Tab-separated table of C-alpha atoms and ligand atoms in Angstrom:
chain	number	residue	atom	x	y	z
A	20	MET	CA	5.416	42.746	68.647
A	21	GLY	CA	7.493	45.808	67.525
A	22	PRO	CA	6.959	47.947	64.740
A	23	LEU	CA	9.736	45.581	62.700
A	24	THR	CA	7.818	42.632	63.239
A	25	ARG	CA	4.757	44.245	62.336
A	26	SER	CA	6.121	45.629	58.910
A	27	PHE	CA	7.743	42.117	58.325
A	28	GLU	CA	4.095	40.503	58.834
A	29	GLU	CA	2.165	43.119	56.882
A	30	ARG	CA	4.810	42.540	53.618
A	31	LEU	CA	4.377	38.760	54.246
A	32	ASP	CA	0.844	39.088	53.880
A	33	ALA	CA	1.254	41.502	50.881
A	34	LEU	CA	3.482	38.825	49.150
A	35	ALA	CA	0.585	36.273	49.727
A	36	LEU	CA	-1.907	38.547	48.249
A	37	LEU	CA	0.266	38.969	45.245
A	38	ALA	CA	0.460	35.197	44.690
A	39	LEU	CA	-3.492	34.660	44.675
A	40	ARG	CA	-4.675	37.989	43.093
A	41	VAL	CA	-1.932	38.736	40.697
A	42	GLY	CA	-0.359	35.126	40.187
A	43	VAL	CA	-3.394	32.941	39.671
A	44	GLY	CA	-6.314	35.625	39.969
A	45	PHE	CA	-7.720	33.470	42.970
A	46	GLY	CA	-11.345	33.515	43.767
A	47	ALA	CA	-14.156	31.896	45.376
A	48	GLY	CA	-15.140	28.192	44.887
A	49	GLU	CA	-11.542	27.627	43.674
A	50	ARG	CA	-9.294	24.803	44.497
A	51	LEU	CA	-5.512	25.476	45.257
A	52	ARG	CA	-2.610	23.287	45.061
A	53	LEU	CA	0.377	24.764	46.855
A	54	GLY	CA	3.805	23.499	47.092
A	55	GLY	CA	7.134	24.692	48.540
A	56	PRO	CA	10.211	23.641	50.930
A	57	LEU	CA	9.296	22.979	54.654
A	58	GLU	CA	11.251	25.997	55.750
A	59	ALA	CA	8.755	28.554	53.835
A	60	ALA	CA	6.046	27.311	55.917
A	61	PRO	CA	5.458	31.052	57.342
A	62	LEU	CA	4.739	32.163	53.578
A	63	VAL	CA	2.800	28.836	52.757
A	64	ARG	CA	0.698	28.987	55.685
A	65	ARG	CA	0.076	32.931	55.090
A	66	ILE	CA	-1.258	32.043	51.327
A	67	THR	CA	-3.415	29.288	52.651
A	68	ALA	CA	-5.182	31.398	55.334
A	69	LEU	CA	-5.767	34.141	52.651
A	70	ALA	CA	-6.939	31.576	50.141
A	71	TYR	CA	-9.206	30.535	52.618
A	72	ASP	CA	-10.530	34.137	53.338
A	73	PHE	CA	-11.224	34.346	49.667
A	74	GLY	CA	-13.399	31.327	49.615
A	75	ALA	CA	-11.296	28.391	48.806
A	76	THR	CA	-13.067	25.328	48.702
A	77	TYR	CA	-9.787	23.504	49.608
A	78	VAL	CA	-6.001	24.249	49.645
A	79	ASP	CA	-3.994	20.931	49.025
A	80	VAL	CA	-0.295	21.777	50.651
A	81	ARG	CA	2.441	19.906	49.712
A	82	TYR	CA	6.150	20.381	51.451
A	83	ALA	CA	9.189	19.505	49.987
A	84	ASP	CA	11.973	18.303	52.696
A	85	ALA	CA	15.232	18.648	51.147
A	86	GLU	CA	16.950	16.212	53.719
A	87	ILE	CA	14.362	13.855	52.407
A	88	GLU	CA	15.536	14.258	48.742
A	89	LEU	CA	18.962	14.461	49.754
A	90	ALA	CA	18.587	10.946	51.489
A	91	ARG	CA	17.393	9.271	48.559
A	92	ALA	CA	20.165	10.464	46.808
A	93	LEU	CA	22.999	9.381	48.718
A	94	HIS	CA	21.225	6.291	50.124
A	95	ALA	CA	18.774	4.765	47.727
A	96	HIS	CA	20.233	1.274	45.758
A	97	GLY	CA	21.311	1.882	42.247
A	98	GLU	CA	18.731	0.422	40.649
A	99	THR	CA	15.620	2.197	42.183
A	100	LEU	CA	16.700	5.581	40.886
A	101	ASP	CA	15.007	5.313	37.868
A	102	HIS	CA	11.487	4.619	40.022
A	103	TYR	CA	9.119	7.627	40.420
A	104	PRO	CA	5.787	7.295	42.122
A	105	SER	CA	3.151	7.287	39.264
A	106	GLU	CA	0.365	8.235	41.327
A	107	GLN	CA	2.031	11.373	42.393
A	108	ALA	CA	2.204	12.223	38.617
A	109	ASP	CA	-1.333	11.358	38.067
A	110	LEU	CA	-2.738	13.686	40.849
A	111	ALA	CA	-0.597	16.655	39.546
A	112	TYR	CA	-1.578	16.211	36.417
A	113	LEU	CA	-5.436	15.514	37.233
A	114	VAL	CA	-5.350	18.883	39.248
A	115	ALA	CA	-3.942	20.649	36.423
A	116	ALA	CA	-6.493	19.098	33.639
A	117	ARG	CA	-9.241	20.066	36.220
A	118	GLY	CA	-8.077	23.859	36.032
A	119	ASP	CA	-7.024	24.344	39.643
A	120	ALA	CA	-4.823	26.742	40.710
A	121	VAL	CA	-1.310	25.599	41.445
A	122	ILE	CA	1.167	27.880	43.465
A	123	ARG	CA	4.566	26.894	43.863
A	124	VAL	CA	6.659	28.853	46.659
A	125	SER	CA	10.513	28.847	45.253
A	126	GLY	CA	13.500	28.921	47.969
A	127	ALA	CA	15.073	25.392	47.875
A	128	ASP	CA	18.959	25.323	48.804
A	129	PRO	CA	20.906	26.079	45.912
A	130	ASP	CA	23.756	23.544	46.896
A	131	LEU	CA	21.183	20.789	48.347
A	132	MET	CA	22.556	18.079	45.863
A	133	SER	CA	26.091	18.927	46.007
A	134	ARG	CA	27.191	16.152	48.173
A	135	ALA	CA	25.502	13.736	45.809
A	136	ASP	CA	26.449	11.828	42.481
A	137	PRO	CA	25.465	13.870	39.547
A	138	THR	CA	24.540	11.173	37.559
A	139	ARG	CA	22.334	9.493	40.472
A	140	VAL	CA	20.782	12.933	40.792
A	141	GLN	CA	20.095	12.977	37.015
A	142	ARG	CA	18.417	9.670	36.894
A	143	MET	CA	15.914	10.868	39.772
A	144	THR	CA	15.439	14.374	37.735
A	145	ARG	CA	14.670	12.316	34.465
A	146	ALA	CA	12.314	9.970	36.064
A	147	ALA	CA	10.307	12.647	37.628
A	148	GLY	CA	10.528	14.665	34.388
A	149	ARG	CA	9.135	11.601	32.352
A	150	ALA	CA	6.585	10.814	34.801
A	151	ASN	CA	5.352	14.296	34.856
A	152	ARG	CA	5.349	14.923	31.372
A	153	ARG	CA	1.448	15.550	30.910
A	154	ALA	CA	1.202	17.678	33.624
A	155	ARG	CA	4.347	19.731	32.575
A	156	GLU	CA	2.641	20.163	29.201
A	157	LEU	CA	-0.297	21.918	30.588
A	158	GLY	CA	1.823	23.959	32.593
A	159	MET	CA	3.834	25.110	29.530
A	160	ARG	CA	0.547	26.096	27.874
A	161	SER	CA	-0.827	27.764	31.092
A	162	PHE	CA	-3.680	25.452	30.854
A	163	MET	CA	-4.323	26.050	34.434
A	164	PRO	CA	-3.600	29.314	36.437
A	165	TRP	CA	-0.171	28.926	37.854
A	166	THR	CA	2.614	30.836	39.473
A	167	ILE	CA	6.048	30.689	41.389
A	168	VAL	CA	6.619	32.996	43.998
A	169	PRO	CA	9.918	33.521	46.507
A	170	SER	CA	10.321	32.542	50.422
A	171	ALA	CA	13.684	33.244	52.019
A	172	THR	CA	15.038	30.005	53.324
A	173	PRO	CA	18.190	29.695	55.819
A	174	ALA	CA	19.753	27.513	53.258
A	175	TRP	CA	19.236	29.900	50.528
A	176	ALA	CA	20.231	32.928	52.602
A	177	ARG	CA	23.337	31.652	53.629
A	178	LYS	CA	24.180	30.794	50.229
A	179	VAL	CA	23.134	34.672	48.955
A	180	PHE	CA	24.708	36.368	52.153
A	181	PRO	CA	27.539	33.845	53.350
A	182	GLY	CA	28.650	34.824	56.884
A	183	GLU	CA	26.138	37.277	57.829
A	184	THR	CA	24.433	36.764	60.915
A	185	ASP	CA	21.072	38.689	59.398
A	186	ALA	CA	21.205	36.642	56.138
A	187	MET	CA	17.280	35.953	56.318
A	188	GLU	CA	16.367	39.500	57.212
A	189	ARG	CA	18.540	40.358	54.437
A	190	LEU	CA	17.243	37.906	51.902
A	191	TRP	CA	13.680	38.803	52.891
A	192	HIS	CA	14.357	42.652	52.043
A	193	GLU	CA	15.639	41.685	48.889
A	194	ILE	CA	12.434	39.497	48.175
A	195	PHE	CA	9.829	42.103	49.497
A	196	THR	CA	11.642	44.881	46.853
A	197	ALA	CA	11.541	42.646	43.991
A	198	THR	CA	8.121	41.374	44.475
A	199	ARG	CA	6.751	45.164	45.061
A	200	ALA	CA	5.481	43.689	48.185
A	201	THR	CA	6.865	46.901	49.892
A	202	ALA	CA	4.342	49.285	47.348
A	203	GLU	CA	1.770	51.299	48.894
A	204	ASP	CA	-0.783	49.240	46.851
A	205	PRO	CA	1.251	46.251	45.666
A	206	VAL	CA	-1.635	44.625	43.371
A	207	ALA	CA	-1.796	48.198	41.591
A	208	ALA	CA	1.636	48.377	41.463
A	209	TRP	CA	1.890	44.781	39.892
A	210	GLU	CA	-0.689	45.942	37.391
A	211	ALA	CA	1.020	48.694	36.316
A	212	HIS	CA	4.500	46.964	35.753
A	213	ALA	CA	2.807	43.970	33.916
A	214	ASP	CA	1.087	46.302	31.625
A	215	GLY	CA	4.350	48.042	30.759
A	216	LEU	CA	6.003	44.656	30.310
A	217	ASP	CA	2.902	43.507	27.721
A	218	ALA	CA	3.401	46.763	26.102
A	219	ARG	CA	7.080	46.319	25.225
A	220	ALA	CA	6.258	42.644	24.247
A	221	ARG	CA	3.764	43.801	21.790
A	222	ARG	CA	6.443	46.370	20.383
A	223	LEU	CA	8.535	43.453	19.728
A	224	SER	CA	6.163	41.460	18.023
A	225	ALA	CA	4.986	44.469	15.703
A	226	ALA	CA	8.512	44.579	14.517
A	227	GLY	CA	8.538	40.855	13.095
A	228	LEU	CA	12.337	40.351	13.717
A	229	ALA	CA	13.747	37.690	11.686
A	230	ALA	CA	16.774	36.952	14.163
A	231	LEU	CA	18.498	38.450	17.480
A	232	HIS	CA	22.457	38.921	17.188
A	233	LEU	CA	23.966	38.877	20.992
A	234	ARG	CA	27.296	40.016	21.530
A	235	GLY	CA	29.582	40.541	24.620
A	236	PRO	CA	32.501	38.978	26.368
A	237	GLY	CA	32.650	35.353	25.181
A	238	THR	CA	29.497	35.751	23.161
A	239	ASP	CA	28.653	36.148	19.375
A	240	LEU	CA	25.533	33.980	18.933
A	241	ARG	CA	22.840	34.231	15.916
A	242	ILE	CA	19.467	33.444	17.193
A	243	ALA	CA	16.955	32.994	14.431
A	244	LEU	CA	13.414	33.306	15.734
A	245	CYS	CA	10.730	30.756	15.564
A	246	GLU	CA	8.367	31.464	12.553
A	247	GLY	CA	5.377	33.300	13.229
A	248	HIS	CA	6.773	33.977	16.980
A	249	VAL	CA	5.297	36.583	19.288
A	250	TRP	CA	6.547	38.230	22.450
A	251	GLU	CA	5.374	37.777	25.594
A	252	GLY	CA	5.589	39.585	28.895
A	253	ALA	CA	4.438	39.371	32.316
A	254	SER	CA	0.758	38.310	31.688
A	255	ALA	CA	-0.483	34.816	30.205
A	256	THR	CA	-3.980	33.814	29.816
A	257	ALA	CA	-4.836	30.571	31.677
A	258	GLU	CA	-6.607	28.626	29.025
A	259	SER	CA	-9.104	26.802	31.280
A	260	ASP	CA	-10.995	29.907	31.979
A	261	GLY	CA	-9.287	32.585	30.097
A	262	ARG	CA	-8.246	34.670	33.388
A	263	ARG	CA	-5.125	36.784	33.380
A	264	ILE	CA	-2.219	35.484	35.336
A	265	VAL	CA	1.322	36.236	36.197
A	266	ALA	CA	3.206	32.706	36.069
A	267	ASN	CA	6.390	34.236	37.783
A	268	ILE	CA	6.505	37.005	40.772
A	269	PRO	CA	8.577	38.699	40.197
A	270	THR	CA	9.183	38.977	36.549
A	271	GLU	CA	10.895	41.653	34.466
A	272	GLU	CA	11.195	39.980	31.140
A	273	VAL	CA	9.851	39.938	27.479
A	274	PHE	CA	10.503	36.354	25.673
A	275	THR	CA	9.837	34.492	22.742
A	276	ALA	CA	10.758	31.213	20.985
A	277	PRO	CA	14.334	30.817	18.905
A	278	HIS	CA	14.229	28.565	16.083
A	279	ALA	CA	15.290	25.246	17.345
A	280	ARG	CA	17.151	24.374	14.024
A	281	ARG	CA	18.771	28.031	13.565
A	282	VAL	CA	21.248	29.239	16.339
A	283	ASP	CA	24.867	29.559	15.422
A	284	GLY	CA	27.748	30.723	17.526
A	285	VAL	CA	29.228	30.774	20.938
A	286	VAL	CA	27.383	32.123	24.444
A	287	ARG	CA	28.981	32.673	28.147
A	288	ALA	CA	26.679	32.233	30.785
A	289	THR	CA	27.244	35.375	32.739
A	290	LYS	CA	26.303	33.992	36.311
A	291	PRO	CA	26.047	30.304	37.760
A	292	LEU	CA	23.203	28.287	37.151
A	293	SER	CA	21.729	26.470	39.725
A	294	TYR	CA	20.242	23.140	38.469
A	295	ASP	CA	18.836	20.413	40.422
A	296	GLY	CA	20.407	21.407	43.491
A	297	GLN	CA	23.845	21.439	41.822
A	298	LEU	CA	26.020	24.517	40.420
A	299	ILE	CA	27.130	24.703	36.976
A	300	ASP	CA	29.704	27.939	36.829
A	301	GLY	CA	31.665	29.786	34.349
A	302	PHE	CA	30.373	27.691	31.119
A	303	SER	CA	30.298	28.592	27.607
A	304	LEU	CA	28.218	26.563	24.806
A	305	THR	CA	29.052	26.427	21.110
A	306	PHE	CA	25.658	26.271	18.902
A	307	GLU	CA	25.862	25.052	15.220
A	308	ASP	CA	22.450	24.755	13.547
A	309	GLY	CA	20.724	24.835	16.654
A	310	ALA	CA	22.474	22.395	18.482
A	311	VAL	CA	25.086	22.689	21.237
A	312	VAL	CA	28.290	21.031	19.704
A	313	ASP	CA	30.384	22.014	22.446
A	314	ALA	CA	30.095	22.674	26.359
A	315	SER	CA	32.606	23.610	28.976
A	316	ALA	CA	32.442	24.394	32.704
A	317	GLU	CA	34.592	25.518	34.828
A	318	ARG	CA	32.229	24.128	37.596
A	319	GLY	CA	29.820	21.222	37.353
A	320	GLN	CA	30.866	19.820	33.787
A	321	ALA	CA	29.164	16.458	34.464
A	322	VAL	CA	25.963	18.333	35.752
A	323	LEU	CA	25.958	20.486	32.282
A	324	ASP	CA	26.737	17.264	30.482
A	325	GLY	CA	23.980	15.551	31.831
A	326	LEU	CA	21.399	18.343	31.439
A	327	LEU	CA	22.394	18.370	27.552
A	328	GLU	CA	22.001	14.592	27.452
A	329	THR	CA	18.522	14.572	28.762
A	330	ASP	CA	17.006	14.262	25.087
A	331	ALA	CA	17.375	15.732	21.769
A	332	GLY	CA	15.604	18.886	22.632
A	333	ALA	CA	18.145	19.779	25.715
A	334	ARG	CA	20.750	20.733	23.264
A	335	ARG	CA	18.509	23.395	21.711
A	336	LEU	CA	17.106	26.448	22.720
A	337	GLY	CA	13.530	27.133	23.684
A	338	GLU	CA	13.595	30.584	25.014
A	339	VAL	CA	15.322	34.058	24.523
A	340	ALA	CA	14.471	36.330	27.158
A	341	LEU	CA	15.441	40.261	27.262
A	342	VAL	CA	15.816	42.101	30.553
A	343	PRO	CA	17.398	45.101	31.095
A	344	HIS	CA	20.601	45.420	33.286
A	345	SER	CA	18.696	48.112	35.173
A	346	SER	CA	15.952	45.823	36.498
A	347	PRO	CA	15.270	46.328	40.148
A	348	ILE	CA	16.811	42.907	40.967
A	349	ALA	CA	19.809	43.255	38.989
A	350	ARG	CA	20.670	46.830	40.657
A	351	SER	CA	21.075	44.862	43.774
A	352	GLY	CA	24.195	43.876	42.164
A	353	ARG	CA	23.733	40.381	44.081
A	354	LEU	CA	23.697	36.695	42.651
A	355	PHE	CA	20.894	34.852	44.164
A	356	PHE	CA	21.801	31.500	42.956
A	357	ASN	CA	17.993	30.904	42.366
A	358	THR	CA	16.667	31.073	38.783
A	359	LEU	CA	13.418	32.764	39.960
A	360	PHE	CA	15.605	35.748	40.885
A	361	ASP	CA	18.778	35.682	38.495
A	362	GLU	CA	16.462	35.407	35.294
A	363	ASN	CA	14.740	38.419	36.260
A	364	ALA	CA	18.043	40.186	36.466
A	365	ALA	CA	19.622	39.425	33.360
A	366	CYS	CA	18.838	38.347	29.386
A	367	HIS	CA	18.453	34.510	29.537
A	368	LEU	CA	18.159	31.763	27.042
A	369	ALA	CA	16.579	28.424	28.122
A	370	LEU	CA	17.648	24.823	26.666
A	371	GLY	CA	14.999	22.900	26.311
A	372	ASP	CA	11.351	23.128	25.973
A	373	ALA	CA	9.644	26.170	24.215
A	374	TYR	CA	6.404	27.995	25.355
A	375	LEU	CA	3.374	26.831	23.073
A	376	THR	CA	2.297	30.495	23.720
A	377	SER	CA	5.339	31.916	21.975
A	378	VAL	CA	3.983	31.456	18.635
A	379	ARG	CA	1.127	32.435	16.559
A	380	GLY	CA	-1.623	29.803	17.139
A	381	GLY	CA	0.485	27.685	18.979
A	382	LEU	CA	-2.411	26.098	21.039
A	383	GLU	CA	-4.534	24.940	18.432
A	384	ARG	CA	-2.154	23.928	15.804
A	385	PRO	CA	-0.536	20.341	15.962
A	386	ARG	CA	2.820	19.739	17.675
A	387	GLU	CA	4.438	18.636	14.389
A	388	ASP	CA	3.451	21.864	12.595
A	389	LEU	CA	5.164	23.848	15.521
A	390	GLY	CA	8.326	21.679	15.201
A	391	ALA	CA	8.543	22.378	11.569
A	392	ASP	CA	8.336	26.087	12.114
A	393	GLY	CA	11.321	25.762	14.686
A	394	LEU	CA	9.524	25.200	18.386
A	395	ASN	CA	11.605	23.335	20.476
A	396	ARG	CA	10.316	20.144	22.338
A	397	SER	CA	12.106	18.743	25.371
A	398	LEU	CA	11.415	17.044	28.803
A	399	VAL	CA	13.647	19.950	30.382
A	400	HIS	CA	13.201	23.773	30.552
A	401	VAL	CA	16.449	25.411	32.079
A	402	ASP	CA	17.063	28.751	31.881
A	403	PHE	CA	20.479	30.315	32.014
A	404	MET	CA	21.828	34.245	32.143
A	405	VAL	CA	23.780	35.632	29.551
A	406	GLY	CA	23.108	39.317	30.052
A	407	SER	CA	25.196	41.960	31.252
A	408	SER	CA	26.250	45.610	31.045
A	409	GLU	CA	28.324	44.523	28.212
A	410	LEU	CA	25.907	42.979	26.252
A	411	ASP	CA	24.448	44.259	23.000
A	412	VAL	CA	21.239	42.746	20.944
A	413	ASP	CA	20.751	43.723	17.647
A	414	GLY	CA	17.308	42.811	15.565
A	415	VAL	CA	17.795	41.335	12.095
A	416	HIS	CA	14.946	42.081	9.719
A	417	GLY	CA	14.099	39.339	7.157
A	418	ASP	CA	15.758	41.326	4.466
A	419	GLY	CA	19.035	41.788	6.442
A	420	THR	CA	18.737	45.184	7.831
A	421	VAL	CA	20.065	45.227	11.524
A	422	VAL	CA	18.377	47.719	14.149
A	423	ALA	CA	19.760	47.954	17.927
A	424	VAL	CA	17.361	46.294	20.420
A	425	MET	CA	19.965	46.671	23.510
A	426	ARG	CA	23.198	48.157	24.181
A	427	GLY	CA	25.549	47.896	26.969
A	428	GLY	CA	22.715	45.853	28.808
A	429	GLU	CA	19.738	48.595	28.081
A	430	TRP	CA	16.632	48.954	25.762
A	431	GLU	CA	17.543	50.970	22.822
A	432	MET	CA	14.274	50.240	20.938
A	433	GLY	CA	14.015	53.888	19.440
A	434	ALA	CA	14.803	52.171	15.706
A	435	LEU	CA	12.672	49.211	16.179
A	436	VAL	CA	8.986	50.029	15.338
A	437	PRO	CA	8.570	53.566	13.489
B	24	ZN	ZN1	12.577	33.673	30.561
B	25	ZN	ZN1	12.245	29.975	31.109
């Protein structure tokens, strides 16, 4: 083993450590449910070994085989596509309700389903979404400790670095840099980073803005914020036992909930979106009274339409997130075709479900009350990127006063809090 190999191994170990210690705060006597693509096995195995070193009671690994999923989308008889094995959904719910730690490794082929008929893929996705509603709701309130971490895979690497013979090495390099696995003390580096994001979120919450106004090329969108909204940074609190978790590694965003019925104007996406292994690119959405009334895409129109038709909430916003254009991932200048990466390189919005923690008392109050205050609900939560070096964001106070929040994609919070 040469020095390069050794350093790769060390970085892989650092990423596994971050997933367990920073991501889900893993400790002795706990169970871990761990899932990811087959091709992510090197990282999945590291996480597993380290979890046992930490005293794990049991690590339940579930690999996803992309070819198997594609085989169903291409070959299954039409009348079977709405089926989802309920025992799988029951197990996912049981694990989450018990408060087991859940780690998902992200790295699937962004183009996986491009050969399949979008309406067939949508039926599979909706069936899975409906069946897994209870487990997903526990995730959306961070009941159990959970996190997502990236792993390079050959198909993803080819998409990011087409035609490059060292695509895997280069994607790993980007992953290690963005996740701070290269830091001298990765866990300490993460704690400092998370503290910084949490402090920014507190400042924005204290400002008590009523709305945001986003302006950029093809974008002029007014987003009222949910009544009683709070901004959140990297850290969340797992409801099951109150531990600090970081649900996305990497993360660079602060986010909150828009008002589901008070979003007006037009927004143009600044990066392609990989949804369910299918790409949507060059798209704009027009909102009236919170709902998308017009959607056009240069590529993936049928996929976009299908997403918006999932349910009533899929046409409305559940998240607005601010990320400076100078974030480490944005500075790489690359398109990753992977939401975990691209959403942390740009301001983004999410169609669909809002996080209950985006409003004060969201975990305790009845869901109907939260809906009345503007918190959106849906079976889907799909982030899409709207940030660029040309995006300006204004904050609008209840009395109509306007303050700069971002200029040219960078923070400009001086006027926000005295
Ligand atoms: Zn986000
Ligand atoms: Zn999101």
